[in-house]
Amino acid sequence: MIKLYITDDQELYLEGLTLLLNKQEGLTVSGTSLSGTRLLEELPVLNIDLLLLDVHLSDINEEELIKKIRAIKPHLPIIYLTMMRGTRFIHKLTKHGVQGYVLKNASIEELK
């Protein structure tokens, strides 16, 4: 069972994604947050295998957030949730040590 945690500041998207992923065999959403601040508060005690993280949160910039996540859980795989694509974005991923990204308009099969 893969345990996920999702952080996205769009509540409707977050709730919908959580419902969809919890219906998938082999996946479970262990928790969610609507802000980077809340994620950082919960992260030290989380037992998760993967973090799905919105690229643009309203309360903290992505570079600062990734640095703080890495300080707490250096080896936690992170997948960005985004509407952006392209080579600039891929460069940003590697710069921040993120493992990959999924477009927010991807199908559930693509996400799995």
PDB file of C-alpha atoms in Angstrom:
ATOM      1  CA  MET A   1       0.000   0.000   0.000  1.00  0.00           C
ATOM      2  CA  ILE A   2       1.435   3.389  -1.035  1.00  0.00           C
ATOM      3  CA  LYS A   3       0.639   6.107   1.493  1.00  0.00           C
ATOM      4  CA  LEU A   4       0.221   9.584   0.005  1.00  0.00           C
ATOM      5  CA  TYR A   5      -0.081  13.048   1.431  1.00  0.00           C
ATOM      6  CA  ILE A   6      -1.502  15.845  -0.728  1.00  0.00           C
ATOM      7  CA  THR A   7      -1.010  19.591  -0.316  1.00  0.00           C
ATOM      8  CA  ASP A   8      -3.000  21.920  -2.556  1.00  0.00           C
ATOM      9  CA  ASP A   9      -4.586  25.256  -1.733  1.00  0.00           C
ATOM     10  CA  GLN A  10      -7.620  24.629  -3.942  1.00  0.00           C
ATOM     11  CA  GLU A  11      -9.998  22.854  -1.585  1.00  0.00           C
ATOM     12  CA  LEU A  12     -12.340  21.437  -4.204  1.00  0.00           C
ATOM     13  CA  TYR A  13      -9.446  19.989  -6.221  1.00  0.00           C
ATOM     14  CA  LEU A  14      -7.859  18.583  -3.062  1.00  0.00           C
ATOM     15  CA  GLU A  15     -11.048  16.876  -1.912  1.00  0.00           C
ATOM     16  CA  GLY A  16     -11.797  15.475  -5.372  1.00  0.00           C
ATOM     17  CA  LEU A  17      -8.285  14.127  -5.836  1.00  0.00           C
ATOM     18  CA  THR A  18      -8.374  12.560  -2.380  1.00  0.00           C
ATOM     19  CA  LEU A  19     -11.651  10.773  -3.149  1.00  0.00           C
ATOM     20  CA  LEU A  20     -10.343   9.511  -6.503  1.00  0.00           C
ATOM     21  CA  LEU A  21      -7.032   8.259  -5.112  1.00  0.00           C
ATOM     22  CA  ASN A  22      -8.620   6.517  -2.137  1.00  0.00           C
ATOM     23  CA  LYS A  23     -10.673   4.448  -4.608  1.00  0.00           C
ATOM     24  CA  GLN A  24      -7.511   3.133  -6.284  1.00  0.00           C
ATOM     25  CA  GLU A  25      -6.151  -0.248  -5.318  1.00  0.00           C
ATOM     26  CA  GLY A  26      -2.783  -0.034  -3.603  1.00  0.00           C
ATOM     27  CA  LEU A  27      -3.082   3.683  -2.760  1.00  0.00           C
ATOM     28  CA  THR A  28      -4.311   5.496   0.300  1.00  0.00           C
ATOM     29  CA  VAL A  29      -4.310   9.187   1.123  1.00  0.00           C
ATOM     30  CA  SER A  30      -2.947   9.430   4.657  1.00  0.00           C
ATOM     31  CA  GLY A  31      -3.584  13.146   4.954  1.00  0.00           C
ATOM     32  CA  THR A  32      -4.063  16.458   3.217  1.00  0.00           C
ATOM     33  CA  SER A  33      -3.414  20.128   3.801  1.00  0.00           C
ATOM     34  CA  LEU A  34      -4.475  23.369   2.191  1.00  0.00           C
ATOM     35  CA  SER A  35      -1.201  25.181   2.938  1.00  0.00           C
ATOM     36  CA  GLY A  36       2.536  24.706   3.051  1.00  0.00           C
ATOM     37  CA  THR A  37       2.553  25.869   6.650  1.00  0.00           C
ATOM     38  CA  ARG A  38       0.148  23.106   7.668  1.00  0.00           C
ATOM     39  CA  LEU A  39       2.181  20.532   5.724  1.00  0.00           C
ATOM     40  CA  LEU A  40       5.347  21.563   7.574  1.00  0.00           C
ATOM     41  CA  GLU A  41       3.556  21.290  10.928  1.00  0.00           C
ATOM     42  CA  GLU A  42       2.377  17.738  10.192  1.00  0.00           C
ATOM     43  CA  LEU A  43       5.365  16.422   8.229  1.00  0.00           C
ATOM     44  CA  PRO A  44       7.606  15.384  11.157  1.00  0.00           C
ATOM     45  CA  VAL A  45       5.074  12.809  12.377  1.00  0.00           C
ATOM     46  CA  LEU A  46       3.782  11.614   9.015  1.00  0.00           C
ATOM     47  CA  ASN A  47       4.468   8.075   7.870  1.00  0.00           C
ATOM     48  CA  ILE A  48       4.067   8.495   4.108  1.00  0.00           C
ATOM     49  CA  ASP A  49       5.694   7.153   0.959  1.00  0.00           C
ATOM     50  CA  LEU A  50       4.995  10.074  -1.378  1.00  0.00           C
ATOM     51  CA  LEU A  51       4.055  13.743  -1.268  1.00  0.00           C
ATOM     52  CA  LEU A  52       1.864  15.270  -3.981  1.00  0.00           C
ATOM     53  CA  LEU A  53       2.517  18.997  -3.784  1.00  0.00           C
ATOM     54  CA  ASP A  54       0.896  21.923  -5.551  1.00  0.00           C
ATOM     55  CA  VAL A  55       3.622  24.054  -7.135  1.00  0.00           C
ATOM     56  CA  HIS A  56       2.058  27.401  -6.246  1.00  0.00           C
ATOM     57  CA  LEU A  57       0.762  27.673  -2.719  1.00  0.00           C
ATOM     58  CA  SER A  58      -0.494  31.004  -1.445  1.00  0.00           C
ATOM     59  CA  ASP A  59       1.372  30.967   1.874  1.00  0.00           C
ATOM     60  CA  ILE A  60       4.965  30.004   0.971  1.00  0.00           C
ATOM     61  CA  ASN A  61       7.102  29.965  -2.153  1.00  0.00           C
ATOM     62  CA  GLU A  62       8.027  26.577  -3.583  1.00  0.00           C
ATOM     63  CA  GLU A  63      11.796  26.903  -3.182  1.00  0.00           C
ATOM     64  CA  GLU A  64      11.543  27.756   0.517  1.00  0.00           C
ATOM     65  CA  LEU A  65       8.981  24.998   1.066  1.00  0.00           C
ATOM     66  CA  ILE A  66      11.092  22.325  -0.639  1.00  0.00           C
ATOM     67  CA  LYS A  67      14.148  23.307   1.429  1.00  0.00           C
ATOM     68  CA  LYS A  68      12.116  22.968   4.628  1.00  0.00           C
ATOM     69  CA  ILE A  69      10.621  19.637   3.517  1.00  0.00           C
ATOM     70  CA  ARG A  70      14.114  18.311   2.727  1.00  0.00           C
ATOM     71  CA  ALA A  71      15.353  19.404   6.162  1.00  0.00           C
ATOM     72  CA  ILE A  72      12.593  17.356   7.797  1.00  0.00           C
ATOM     73  CA  LYS A  73      12.405  14.357   5.430  1.00  0.00           C
ATOM     74  CA  PRO A  74      15.410  14.415   3.066  1.00  0.00           C
ATOM     75  CA  HIS A  75      14.483  11.305   1.092  1.00  0.00           C
ATOM     76  CA  LEU A  76      10.727  11.769   0.752  1.00  0.00           C
ATOM     77  CA  PRO A  77       9.717  11.539  -2.926  1.00  0.00           C
ATOM     78  CA  ILE A  78       7.853  14.647  -4.077  1.00  0.00           C
ATOM     79  CA  ILE A  79       5.662  14.955  -7.145  1.00  0.00           C
ATOM     80  CA  TYR A  80       4.500  18.421  -8.164  1.00  0.00           C
ATOM     81  CA  LEU A  81       0.872  19.001  -9.088  1.00  0.00           C
ATOM     82  CA  THR A  82       0.785  21.715 -11.735  1.00  0.00           C
ATOM     83  CA  MET A  83      -0.741  23.164 -14.871  1.00  0.00           C
ATOM     84  CA  MET A  84       2.715  24.174 -16.170  1.00  0.00           C
ATOM     85  CA  ARG A  85       4.848  22.176 -18.542  1.00  0.00           C
ATOM     86  CA  GLY A  86       7.989  22.676 -20.564  1.00  0.00           C
ATOM     87  CA  THR A  87      11.762  22.675 -20.252  1.00  0.00           C
ATOM     88  CA  ARG A  88      11.939  25.614 -17.830  1.00  0.00           C
ATOM     89  CA  PHE A  89       9.627  23.807 -15.496  1.00  0.00           C
ATOM     90  CA  ILE A  90      11.607  20.553 -15.748  1.00  0.00           C
ATOM     91  CA  HIS A  91      14.791  22.483 -14.908  1.00  0.00           C
ATOM     92  CA  LYS A  92      13.044  23.889 -11.830  1.00  0.00           C
ATOM     93  CA  LEU A  93      12.110  20.357 -10.746  1.00  0.00           C
ATOM     94  CA  THR A  94      15.671  19.101 -10.839  1.00  0.00           C
ATOM     95  CA  LYS A  95      16.957  22.279  -9.176  1.00  0.00           C
ATOM     96  CA  HIS A  96      14.616  21.691  -6.242  1.00  0.00           C
ATOM     97  CA  GLY A  97      15.185  17.939  -6.084  1.00  0.00           C
ATOM     98  CA  VAL A  98      11.625  17.010  -6.971  1.00  0.00           C
ATOM     99  CA  GLN A  99      11.130  13.607  -8.580  1.00  0.00           C
ATOM    100  CA  GLY A 100       8.543  14.616 -11.173  1.00  0.00           C
ATOM    101  CA  TYR A 101       5.264  16.279 -11.900  1.00  0.00           C
ATOM    102  CA  VAL A 102       1.704  15.498 -12.884  1.00  0.00           C
ATOM    103  CA  LEU A 103      -0.485  17.928 -14.751  1.00  0.00           C
ATOM    104  CA  LYS A 104      -3.621  18.813 -12.822  1.00  0.00           C
ATOM    105  CA  ASN A 105      -5.726  17.915 -15.840  1.00  0.00           C
ATOM    106  CA  ALA A 106      -4.177  14.422 -16.106  1.00  0.00           C
ATOM    107  CA  SER A 107      -6.376  11.341 -16.004  1.00  0.00           C
ATOM    108  CA  ILE A 108      -6.417   9.153 -12.906  1.00  0.00           C
ATOM    109  CA  GLU A 109      -4.595   6.493 -14.943  1.00  0.00           C
ATOM    110  CA  GLU A 110      -1.773   8.928 -15.737  1.00  0.00           C
ATOM    111  CA  LEU A 111      -1.516   9.903 -12.094  1.00  0.00           C
ATOM    112  CA  LYS A 112      -1.317   6.276 -10.947  1.00  0.00           C
TER     113      LYS A 112
END
